[in-house]
PDB file of C-alpha atoms in Angstrom:
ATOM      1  CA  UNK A  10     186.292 124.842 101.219  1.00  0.00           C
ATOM      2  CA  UNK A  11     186.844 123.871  97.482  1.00  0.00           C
ATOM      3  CA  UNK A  12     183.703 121.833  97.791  1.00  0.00           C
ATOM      4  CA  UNK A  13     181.471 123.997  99.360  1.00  0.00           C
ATOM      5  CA  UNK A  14     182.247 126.829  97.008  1.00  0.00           C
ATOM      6  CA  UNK A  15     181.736 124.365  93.973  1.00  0.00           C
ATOM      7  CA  UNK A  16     177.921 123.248  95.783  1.00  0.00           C
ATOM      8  CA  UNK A  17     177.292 126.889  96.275  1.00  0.00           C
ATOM      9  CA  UNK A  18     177.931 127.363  92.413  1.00  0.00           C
ATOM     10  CA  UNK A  19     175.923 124.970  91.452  1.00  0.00           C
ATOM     11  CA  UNK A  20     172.851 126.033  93.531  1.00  0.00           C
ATOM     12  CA  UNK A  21     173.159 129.584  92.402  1.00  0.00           C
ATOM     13  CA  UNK A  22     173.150 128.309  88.379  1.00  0.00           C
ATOM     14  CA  UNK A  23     170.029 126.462  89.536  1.00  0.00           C
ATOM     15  CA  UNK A  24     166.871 128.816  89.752  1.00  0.00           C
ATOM     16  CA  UNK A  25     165.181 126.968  92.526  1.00  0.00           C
ATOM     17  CA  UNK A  26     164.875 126.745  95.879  1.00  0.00           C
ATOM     18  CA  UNK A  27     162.766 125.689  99.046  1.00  0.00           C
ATOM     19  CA  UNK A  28     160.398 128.898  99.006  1.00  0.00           C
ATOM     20  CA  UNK A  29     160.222 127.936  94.637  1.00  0.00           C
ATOM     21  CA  UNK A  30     158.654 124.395  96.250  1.00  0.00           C
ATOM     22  CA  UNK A  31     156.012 126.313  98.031  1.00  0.00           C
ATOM     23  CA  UNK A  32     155.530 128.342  95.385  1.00  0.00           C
ATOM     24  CA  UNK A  33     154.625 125.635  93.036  1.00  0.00           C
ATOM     25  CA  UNK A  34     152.258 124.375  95.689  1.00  0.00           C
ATOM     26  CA  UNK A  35     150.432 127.639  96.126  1.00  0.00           C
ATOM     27  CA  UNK A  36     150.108 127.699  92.037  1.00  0.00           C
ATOM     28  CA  UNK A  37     148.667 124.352  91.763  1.00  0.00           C
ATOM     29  CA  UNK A  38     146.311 125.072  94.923  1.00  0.00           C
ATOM     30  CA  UNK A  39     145.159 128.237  93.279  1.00  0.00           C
ATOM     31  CA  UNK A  40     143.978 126.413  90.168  1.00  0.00           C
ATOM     32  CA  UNK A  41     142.482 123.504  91.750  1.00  0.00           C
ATOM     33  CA  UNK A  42     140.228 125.491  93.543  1.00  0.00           C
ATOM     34  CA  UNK A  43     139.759 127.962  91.213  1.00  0.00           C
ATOM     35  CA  UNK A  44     138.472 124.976  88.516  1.00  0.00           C
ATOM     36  CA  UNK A  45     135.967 123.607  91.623  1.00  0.00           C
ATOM     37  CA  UNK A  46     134.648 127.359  91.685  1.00  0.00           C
ATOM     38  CA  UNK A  47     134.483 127.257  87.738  1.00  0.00           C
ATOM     39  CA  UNK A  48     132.608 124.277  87.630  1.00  0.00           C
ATOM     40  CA  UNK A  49     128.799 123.881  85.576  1.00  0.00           C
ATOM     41  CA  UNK A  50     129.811 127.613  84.822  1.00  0.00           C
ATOM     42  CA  UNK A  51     129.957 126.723  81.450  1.00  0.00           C
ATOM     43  CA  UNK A  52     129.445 124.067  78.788  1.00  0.00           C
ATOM     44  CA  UNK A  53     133.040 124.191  77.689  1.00  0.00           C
ATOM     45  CA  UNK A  54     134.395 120.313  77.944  1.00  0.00           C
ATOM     46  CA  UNK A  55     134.812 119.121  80.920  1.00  0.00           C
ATOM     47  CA  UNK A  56     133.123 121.950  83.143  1.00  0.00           C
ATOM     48  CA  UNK A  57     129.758 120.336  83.557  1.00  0.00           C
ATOM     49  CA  UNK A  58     131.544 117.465  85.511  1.00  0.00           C
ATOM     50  CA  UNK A  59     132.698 119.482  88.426  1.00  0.00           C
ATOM     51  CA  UNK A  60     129.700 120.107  90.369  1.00  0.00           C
ATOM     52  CA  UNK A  61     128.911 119.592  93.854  1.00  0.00           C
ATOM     53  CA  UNK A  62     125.381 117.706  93.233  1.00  0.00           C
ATOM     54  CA  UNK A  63     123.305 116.627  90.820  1.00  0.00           C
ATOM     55  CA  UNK A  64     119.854 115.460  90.783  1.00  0.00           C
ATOM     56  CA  UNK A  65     118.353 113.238  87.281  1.00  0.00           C
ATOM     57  CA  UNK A  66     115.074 110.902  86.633  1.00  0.00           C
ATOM     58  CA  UNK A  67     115.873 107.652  86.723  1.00  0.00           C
ATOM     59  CA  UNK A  68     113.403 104.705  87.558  1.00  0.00           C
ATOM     60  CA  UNK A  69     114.410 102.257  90.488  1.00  0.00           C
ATOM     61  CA  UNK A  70     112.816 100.197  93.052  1.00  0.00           C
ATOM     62  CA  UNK A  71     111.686 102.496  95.560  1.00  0.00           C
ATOM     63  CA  UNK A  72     112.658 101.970  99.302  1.00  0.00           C
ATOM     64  CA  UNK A  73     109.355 101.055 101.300  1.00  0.00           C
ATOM     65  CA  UNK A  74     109.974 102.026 105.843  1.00  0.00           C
ATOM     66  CA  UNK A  75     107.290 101.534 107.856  1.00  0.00           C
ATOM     67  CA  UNK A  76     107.455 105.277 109.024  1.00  0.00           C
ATOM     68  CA  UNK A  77     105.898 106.257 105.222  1.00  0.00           C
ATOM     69  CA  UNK A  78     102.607 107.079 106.259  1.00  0.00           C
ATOM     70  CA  UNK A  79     101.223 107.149 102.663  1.00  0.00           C
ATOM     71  CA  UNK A  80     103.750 104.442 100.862  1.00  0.00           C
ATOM     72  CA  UNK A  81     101.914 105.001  97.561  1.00  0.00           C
ATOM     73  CA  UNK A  82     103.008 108.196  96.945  1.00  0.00           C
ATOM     74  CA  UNK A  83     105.903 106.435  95.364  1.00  0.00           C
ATOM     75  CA  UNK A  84     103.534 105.511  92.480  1.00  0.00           C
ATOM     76  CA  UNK A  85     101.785 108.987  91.927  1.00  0.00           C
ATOM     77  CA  UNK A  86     105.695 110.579  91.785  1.00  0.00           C
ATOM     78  CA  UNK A  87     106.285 107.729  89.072  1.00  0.00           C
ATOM     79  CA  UNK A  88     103.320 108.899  87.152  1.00  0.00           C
ATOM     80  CA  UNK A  89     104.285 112.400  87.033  1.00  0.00           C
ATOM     81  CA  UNK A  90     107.930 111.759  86.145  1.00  0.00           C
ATOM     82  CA  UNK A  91     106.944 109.789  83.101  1.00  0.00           C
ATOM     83  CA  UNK A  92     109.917 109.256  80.909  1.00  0.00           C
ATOM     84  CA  UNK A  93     111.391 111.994  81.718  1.00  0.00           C
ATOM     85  CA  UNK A  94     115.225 111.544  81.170  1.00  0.00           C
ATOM     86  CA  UNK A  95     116.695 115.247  82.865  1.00  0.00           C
ATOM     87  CA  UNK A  96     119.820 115.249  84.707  1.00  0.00           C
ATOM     88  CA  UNK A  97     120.737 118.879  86.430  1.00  0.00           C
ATOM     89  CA  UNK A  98     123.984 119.850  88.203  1.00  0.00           C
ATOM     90  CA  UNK A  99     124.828 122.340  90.107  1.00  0.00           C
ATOM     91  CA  UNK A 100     128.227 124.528  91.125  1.00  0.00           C
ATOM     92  CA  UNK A 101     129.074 127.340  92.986  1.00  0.00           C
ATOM     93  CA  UNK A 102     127.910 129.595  90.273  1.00  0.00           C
ATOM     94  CA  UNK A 103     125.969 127.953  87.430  1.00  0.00           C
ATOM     95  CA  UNK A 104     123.793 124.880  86.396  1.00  0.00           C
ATOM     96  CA  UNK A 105     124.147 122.776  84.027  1.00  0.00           C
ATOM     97  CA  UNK A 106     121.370 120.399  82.316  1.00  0.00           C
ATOM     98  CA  UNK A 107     120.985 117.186  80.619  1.00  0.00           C
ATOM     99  CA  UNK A 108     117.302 117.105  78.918  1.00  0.00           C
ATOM    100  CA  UNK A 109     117.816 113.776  76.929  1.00  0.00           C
ATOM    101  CA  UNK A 110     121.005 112.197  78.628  1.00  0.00           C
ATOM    102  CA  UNK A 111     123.502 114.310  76.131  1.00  0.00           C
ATOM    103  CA  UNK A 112     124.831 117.520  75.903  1.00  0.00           C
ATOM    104  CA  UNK A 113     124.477 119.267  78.578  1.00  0.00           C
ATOM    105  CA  UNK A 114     123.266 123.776  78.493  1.00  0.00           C
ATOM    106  CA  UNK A 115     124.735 125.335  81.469  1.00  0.00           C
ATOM    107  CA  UNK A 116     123.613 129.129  83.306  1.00  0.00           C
ATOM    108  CA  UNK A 117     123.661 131.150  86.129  1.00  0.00           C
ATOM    109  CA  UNK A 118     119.893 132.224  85.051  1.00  0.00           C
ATOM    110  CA  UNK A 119     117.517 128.649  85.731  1.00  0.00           C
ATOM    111  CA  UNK A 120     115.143 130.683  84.705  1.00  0.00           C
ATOM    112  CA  UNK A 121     116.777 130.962  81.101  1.00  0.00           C
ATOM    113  CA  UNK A 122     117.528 127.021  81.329  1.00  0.00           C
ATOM    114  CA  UNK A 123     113.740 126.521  82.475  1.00  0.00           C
ATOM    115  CA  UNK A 124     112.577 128.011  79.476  1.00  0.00           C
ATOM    116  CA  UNK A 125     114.243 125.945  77.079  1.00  0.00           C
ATOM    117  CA  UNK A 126     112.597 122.455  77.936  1.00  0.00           C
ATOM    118  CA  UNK A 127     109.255 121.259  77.639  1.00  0.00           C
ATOM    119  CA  UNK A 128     107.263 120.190  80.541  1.00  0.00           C
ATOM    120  CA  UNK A 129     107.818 116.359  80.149  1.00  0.00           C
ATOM    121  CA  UNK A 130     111.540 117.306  80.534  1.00  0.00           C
ATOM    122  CA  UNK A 131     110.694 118.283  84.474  1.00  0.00           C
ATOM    123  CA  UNK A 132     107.823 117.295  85.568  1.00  0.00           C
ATOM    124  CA  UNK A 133     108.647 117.433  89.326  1.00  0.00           C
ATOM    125  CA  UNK A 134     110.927 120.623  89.154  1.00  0.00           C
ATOM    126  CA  UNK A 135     114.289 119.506  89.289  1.00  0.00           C
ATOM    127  CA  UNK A 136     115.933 122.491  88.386  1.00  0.00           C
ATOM    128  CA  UNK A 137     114.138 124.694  90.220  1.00  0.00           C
ATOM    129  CA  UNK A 138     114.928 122.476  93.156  1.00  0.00           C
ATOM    130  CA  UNK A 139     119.089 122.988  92.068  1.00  0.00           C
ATOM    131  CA  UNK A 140     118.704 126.408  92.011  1.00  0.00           C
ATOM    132  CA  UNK A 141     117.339 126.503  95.402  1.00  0.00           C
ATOM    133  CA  UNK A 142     120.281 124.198  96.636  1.00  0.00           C
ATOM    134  CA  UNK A 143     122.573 126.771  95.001  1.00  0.00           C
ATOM    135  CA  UNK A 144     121.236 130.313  95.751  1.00  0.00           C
ATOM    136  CA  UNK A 145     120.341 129.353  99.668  1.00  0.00           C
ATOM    137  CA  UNK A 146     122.909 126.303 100.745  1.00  0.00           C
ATOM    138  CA  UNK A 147     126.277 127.079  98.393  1.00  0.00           C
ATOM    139  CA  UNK A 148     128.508 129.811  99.738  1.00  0.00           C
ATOM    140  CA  UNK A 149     131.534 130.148  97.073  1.00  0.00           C
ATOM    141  CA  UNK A 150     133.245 133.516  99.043  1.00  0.00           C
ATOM    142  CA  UNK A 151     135.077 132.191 101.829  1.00  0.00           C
ATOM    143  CA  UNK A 152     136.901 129.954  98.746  1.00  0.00           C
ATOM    144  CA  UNK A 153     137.053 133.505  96.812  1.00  0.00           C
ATOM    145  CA  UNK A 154     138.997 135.302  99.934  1.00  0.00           C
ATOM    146  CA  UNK A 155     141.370 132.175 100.515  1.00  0.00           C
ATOM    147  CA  UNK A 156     142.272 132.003  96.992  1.00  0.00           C
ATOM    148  CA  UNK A 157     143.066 135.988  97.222  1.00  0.00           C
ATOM    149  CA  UNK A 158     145.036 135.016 100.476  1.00  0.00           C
ATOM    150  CA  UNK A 159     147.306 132.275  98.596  1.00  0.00           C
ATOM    151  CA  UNK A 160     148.018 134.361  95.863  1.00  0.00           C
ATOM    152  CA  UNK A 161     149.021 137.025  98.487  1.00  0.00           C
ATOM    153  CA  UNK A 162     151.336 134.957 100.112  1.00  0.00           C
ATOM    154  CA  UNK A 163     152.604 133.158  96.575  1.00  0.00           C
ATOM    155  CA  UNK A 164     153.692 137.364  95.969  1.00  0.00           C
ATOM    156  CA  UNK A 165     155.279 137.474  99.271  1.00  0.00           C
ATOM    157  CA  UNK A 166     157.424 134.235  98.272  1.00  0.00           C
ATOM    158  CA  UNK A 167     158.597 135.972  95.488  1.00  0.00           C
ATOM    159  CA  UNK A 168     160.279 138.159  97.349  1.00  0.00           C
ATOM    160  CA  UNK A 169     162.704 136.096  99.334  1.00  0.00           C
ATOM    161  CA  UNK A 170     166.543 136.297  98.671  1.00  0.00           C
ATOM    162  CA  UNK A 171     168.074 134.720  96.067  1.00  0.00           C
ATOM    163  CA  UNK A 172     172.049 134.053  95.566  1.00  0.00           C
ATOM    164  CA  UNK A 173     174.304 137.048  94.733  1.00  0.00           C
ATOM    165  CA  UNK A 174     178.279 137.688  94.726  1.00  0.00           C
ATOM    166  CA  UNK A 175     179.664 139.286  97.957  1.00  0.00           C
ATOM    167  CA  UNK A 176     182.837 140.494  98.986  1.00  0.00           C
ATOM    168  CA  UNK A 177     184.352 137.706 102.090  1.00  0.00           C
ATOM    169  CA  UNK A 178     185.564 140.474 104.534  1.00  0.00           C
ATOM    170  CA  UNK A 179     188.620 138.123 105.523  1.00  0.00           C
ATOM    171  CA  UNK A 180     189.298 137.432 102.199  1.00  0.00           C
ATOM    172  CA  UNK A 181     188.362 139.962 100.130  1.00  0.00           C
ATOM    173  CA  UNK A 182     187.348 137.141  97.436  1.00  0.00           C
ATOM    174  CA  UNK A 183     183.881 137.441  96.247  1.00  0.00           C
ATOM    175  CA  UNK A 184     181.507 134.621  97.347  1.00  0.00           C
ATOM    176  CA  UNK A 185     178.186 133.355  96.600  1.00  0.00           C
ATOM    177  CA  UNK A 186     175.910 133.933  99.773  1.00  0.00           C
ATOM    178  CA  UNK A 187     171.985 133.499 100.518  1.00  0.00           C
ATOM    179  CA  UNK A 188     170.642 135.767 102.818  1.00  0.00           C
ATOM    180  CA  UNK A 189     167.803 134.891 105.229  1.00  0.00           C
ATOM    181  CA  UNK A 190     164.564 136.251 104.048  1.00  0.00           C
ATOM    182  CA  UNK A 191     162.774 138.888 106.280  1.00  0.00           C
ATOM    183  CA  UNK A 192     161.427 137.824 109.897  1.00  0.00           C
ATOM    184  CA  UNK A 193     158.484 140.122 109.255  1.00  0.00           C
ATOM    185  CA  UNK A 194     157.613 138.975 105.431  1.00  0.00           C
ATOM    186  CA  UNK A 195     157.733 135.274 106.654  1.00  0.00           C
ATOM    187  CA  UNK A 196     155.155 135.502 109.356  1.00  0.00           C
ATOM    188  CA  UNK A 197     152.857 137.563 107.493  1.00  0.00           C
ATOM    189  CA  UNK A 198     153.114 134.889 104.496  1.00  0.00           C
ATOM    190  CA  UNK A 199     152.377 132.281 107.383  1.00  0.00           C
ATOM    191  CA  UNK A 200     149.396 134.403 108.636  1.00  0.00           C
ATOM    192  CA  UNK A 201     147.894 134.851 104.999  1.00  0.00           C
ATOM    193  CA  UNK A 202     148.562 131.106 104.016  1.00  0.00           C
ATOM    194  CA  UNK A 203     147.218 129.471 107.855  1.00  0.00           C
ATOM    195  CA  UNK A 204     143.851 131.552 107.310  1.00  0.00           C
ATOM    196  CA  UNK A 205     143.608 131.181 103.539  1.00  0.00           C
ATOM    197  CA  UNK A 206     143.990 126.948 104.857  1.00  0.00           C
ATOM    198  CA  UNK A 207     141.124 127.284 107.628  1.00  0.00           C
ATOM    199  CA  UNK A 208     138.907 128.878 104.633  1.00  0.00           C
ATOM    200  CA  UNK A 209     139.141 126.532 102.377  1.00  0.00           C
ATOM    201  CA  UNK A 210     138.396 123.799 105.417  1.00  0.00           C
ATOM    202  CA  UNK A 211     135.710 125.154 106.241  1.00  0.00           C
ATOM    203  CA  UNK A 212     134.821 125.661 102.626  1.00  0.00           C
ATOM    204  CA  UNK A 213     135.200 122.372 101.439  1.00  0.00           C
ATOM    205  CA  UNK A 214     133.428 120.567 105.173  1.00  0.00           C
ATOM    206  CA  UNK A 215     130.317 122.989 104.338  1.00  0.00           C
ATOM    207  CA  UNK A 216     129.811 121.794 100.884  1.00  0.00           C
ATOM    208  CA  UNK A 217     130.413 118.062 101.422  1.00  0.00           C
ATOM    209  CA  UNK A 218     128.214 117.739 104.061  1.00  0.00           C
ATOM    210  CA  UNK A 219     125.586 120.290 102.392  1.00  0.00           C
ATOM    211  CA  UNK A 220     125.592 118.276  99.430  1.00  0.00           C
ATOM    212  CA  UNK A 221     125.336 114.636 101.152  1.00  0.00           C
ATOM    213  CA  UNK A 222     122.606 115.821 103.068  1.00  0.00           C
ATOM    214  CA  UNK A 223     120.589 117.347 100.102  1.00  0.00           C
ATOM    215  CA  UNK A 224     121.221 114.519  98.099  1.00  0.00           C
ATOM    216  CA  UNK A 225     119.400 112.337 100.396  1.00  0.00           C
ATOM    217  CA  UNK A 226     116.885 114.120 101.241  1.00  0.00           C
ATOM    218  CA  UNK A 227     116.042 114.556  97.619  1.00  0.00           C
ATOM    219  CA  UNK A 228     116.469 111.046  96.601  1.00  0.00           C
ATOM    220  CA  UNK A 229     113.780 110.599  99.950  1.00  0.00           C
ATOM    221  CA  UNK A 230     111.487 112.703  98.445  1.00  0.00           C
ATOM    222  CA  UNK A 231     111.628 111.152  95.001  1.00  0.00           C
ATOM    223  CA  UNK A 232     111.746 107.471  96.107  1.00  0.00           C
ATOM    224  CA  UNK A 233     111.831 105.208  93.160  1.00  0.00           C
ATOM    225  CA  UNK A 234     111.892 108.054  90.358  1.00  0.00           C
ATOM    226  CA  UNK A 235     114.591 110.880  91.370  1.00  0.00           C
ATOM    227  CA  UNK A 236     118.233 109.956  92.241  1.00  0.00           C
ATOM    228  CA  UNK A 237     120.706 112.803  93.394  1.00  0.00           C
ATOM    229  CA  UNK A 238     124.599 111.946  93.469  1.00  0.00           C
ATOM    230  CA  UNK A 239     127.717 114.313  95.151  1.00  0.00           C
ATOM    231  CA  UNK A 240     130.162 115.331  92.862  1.00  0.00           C
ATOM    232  CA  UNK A 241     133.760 113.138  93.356  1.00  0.00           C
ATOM    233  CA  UNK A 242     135.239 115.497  91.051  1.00  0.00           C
ATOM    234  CA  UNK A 243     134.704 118.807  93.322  1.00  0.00           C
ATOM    235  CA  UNK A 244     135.262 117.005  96.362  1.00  0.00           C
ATOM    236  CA  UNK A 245     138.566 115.917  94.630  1.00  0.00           C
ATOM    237  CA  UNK A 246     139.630 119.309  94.149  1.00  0.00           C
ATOM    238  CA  UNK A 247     138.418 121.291  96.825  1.00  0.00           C
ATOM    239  CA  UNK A 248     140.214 118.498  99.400  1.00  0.00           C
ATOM    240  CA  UNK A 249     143.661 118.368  97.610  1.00  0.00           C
ATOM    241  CA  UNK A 250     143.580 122.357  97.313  1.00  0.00           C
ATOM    242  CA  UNK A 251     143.186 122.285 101.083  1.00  0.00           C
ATOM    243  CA  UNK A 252     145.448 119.559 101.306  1.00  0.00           C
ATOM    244  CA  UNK A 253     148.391 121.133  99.388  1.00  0.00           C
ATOM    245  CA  UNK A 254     147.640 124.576 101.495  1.00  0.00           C
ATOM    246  CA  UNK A 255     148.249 122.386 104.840  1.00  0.00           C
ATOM    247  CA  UNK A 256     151.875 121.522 103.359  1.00  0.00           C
ATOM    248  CA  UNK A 257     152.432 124.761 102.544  1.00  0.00           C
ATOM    249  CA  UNK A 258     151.962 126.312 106.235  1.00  0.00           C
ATOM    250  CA  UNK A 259     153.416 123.482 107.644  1.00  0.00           C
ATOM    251  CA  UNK A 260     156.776 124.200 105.329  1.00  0.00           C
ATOM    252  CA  UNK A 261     156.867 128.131 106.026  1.00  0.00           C
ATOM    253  CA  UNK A 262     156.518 127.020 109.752  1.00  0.00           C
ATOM    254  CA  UNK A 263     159.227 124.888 109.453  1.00  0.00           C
ATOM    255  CA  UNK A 264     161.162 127.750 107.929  1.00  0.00           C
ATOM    256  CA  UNK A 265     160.544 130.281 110.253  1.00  0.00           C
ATOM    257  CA  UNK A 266     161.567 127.766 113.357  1.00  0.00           C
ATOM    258  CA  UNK A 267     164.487 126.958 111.430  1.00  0.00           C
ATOM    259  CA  UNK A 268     165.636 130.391 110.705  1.00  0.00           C
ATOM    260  CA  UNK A 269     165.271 131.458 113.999  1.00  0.00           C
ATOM    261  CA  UNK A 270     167.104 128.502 115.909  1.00  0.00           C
ATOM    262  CA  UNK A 271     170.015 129.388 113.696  1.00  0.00           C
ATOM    263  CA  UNK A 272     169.940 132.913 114.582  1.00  0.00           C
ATOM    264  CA  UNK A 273     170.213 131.927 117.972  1.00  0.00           C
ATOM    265  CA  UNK A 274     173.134 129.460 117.339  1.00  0.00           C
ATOM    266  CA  UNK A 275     174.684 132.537 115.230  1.00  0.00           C
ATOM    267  CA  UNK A 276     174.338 134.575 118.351  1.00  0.00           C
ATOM    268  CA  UNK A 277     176.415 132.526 121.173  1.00  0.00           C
ATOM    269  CA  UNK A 278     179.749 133.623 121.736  1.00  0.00           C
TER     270      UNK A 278
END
């Protein structure tokens, strides 16, 4: 009994416990995804390279299929793209571009960005053809609502018990005791948490295979001049937020199961 007291004392001195863990999971969940929403938002260091897709000139041996009815198209698109040097990328709520390969000016207005390059810088339309991707493909609000959702259930979290002194009815000795947190708080934190998970799923699905499939198309249309990439830094982050969202439901499952098969074990005579 010595021993157990002496354990219990030393998990009450430390401030942490198995809801903390899924705490700290929510937290880091929250600000992964809310840097992947964030990204080409601004042209603060490092924000231009989370986007979802980017499209830049680039001269390269185009692909020749006999289904190209008119294969020298290839060299009229090479004669409008010039030397143009542009890179554009695009995230959930900006675009950033690259006239000359160096800094790059990011907006939510590609009208504003538009405006500050020459002709030669775009010949074929590049940005025009982000913005496009952006305002009719990319759907940032089911990310919004599950990042609400996490932080709901990172509040509810809070909430659970903690140690406190008190009084051993047999003994009349005060010991250090953990009470189980509330049947009704834990399922609602599963609830929030399991559909703030499916969001970000489907989130994350829509905009990887959005932005594979745009970027090839695109590539397609500018065979030999225009290259378009996905962006591994996004993808990064939007599949480790839903990653670290799956561990969390799966723990408060666990919790609730276990919580309840002890109540039961509590309740035989």
């Amino acid at each position: 009994m010595a021993k157990v007291g002496f354990f219990a004392r030393i998990m009450r001195v430390i401030p942490f416990g198995y809801h903390h863990l899924l705490m700290i999971f929510i937290a880091i969940a929250i600000i992964l995804l809310s840097l992947l929403l964030a990204g080409c938002s601004s042209s603060s260091p490092l924000i231009p390279d989370i986007f979802l897709i980017s499209f830049y000139y680039q001269d390269y041996p185009p692909v020749f299929d006999p289904a190209q009815v008119d294969p020298g198209v290839v060299q009229a698109i090479s004669n409008l793209a010039g030397d143009a040097m542009l890179e554009v990328r695009v995230g959930y709520f900006g675009i950033c571009i690259s006239p000359e390969g160096g800094s790059f000016l990011c907006s939510n207005n590609a009208t504003q960005l538009a405006q500050q390059i020459t002709i030669d810088h775009d010949p074929l339309n590049l940005i025009w053809v982000a913005t496009t991707f952006k305002n009719s493909i990319v759907f940032p609000y089911l990310l919004i609502i599950a990042i609400i959702f996490a932080f709901a259930c990172f509040v509810l979290l809070a909430t659970f018990p903690g140690w406190h002194l008190e009084a051993d009815p047999r003994t009349g000795s005060d010991v250090d005791v953990k009470p189980f947190p509330s049947r009704a708080v834990s399922q609602i934190a599963l609830a929030l948490i399991f559909i703030a998970s499916i969001f970000v799923l489907v989130s994350v699905l829509w905009q990887h295979t959005a932005s594979v499939a745009a970027s090839e198309v695109a590539q397609d249309l500018g065979n030999g001049s225009v290259k378009s990439g996905v962006g591994t830094t996004a993808m990064i982050l939007g599949w480790f937020g839903f990653g670290l969202l799956v561990i969390v439901t799966i723990g408060l499952l666990v919790m609730i199961l276990s919580i309840h098969l002890l109540d039961q074990l509590a309740e035989r005579p």
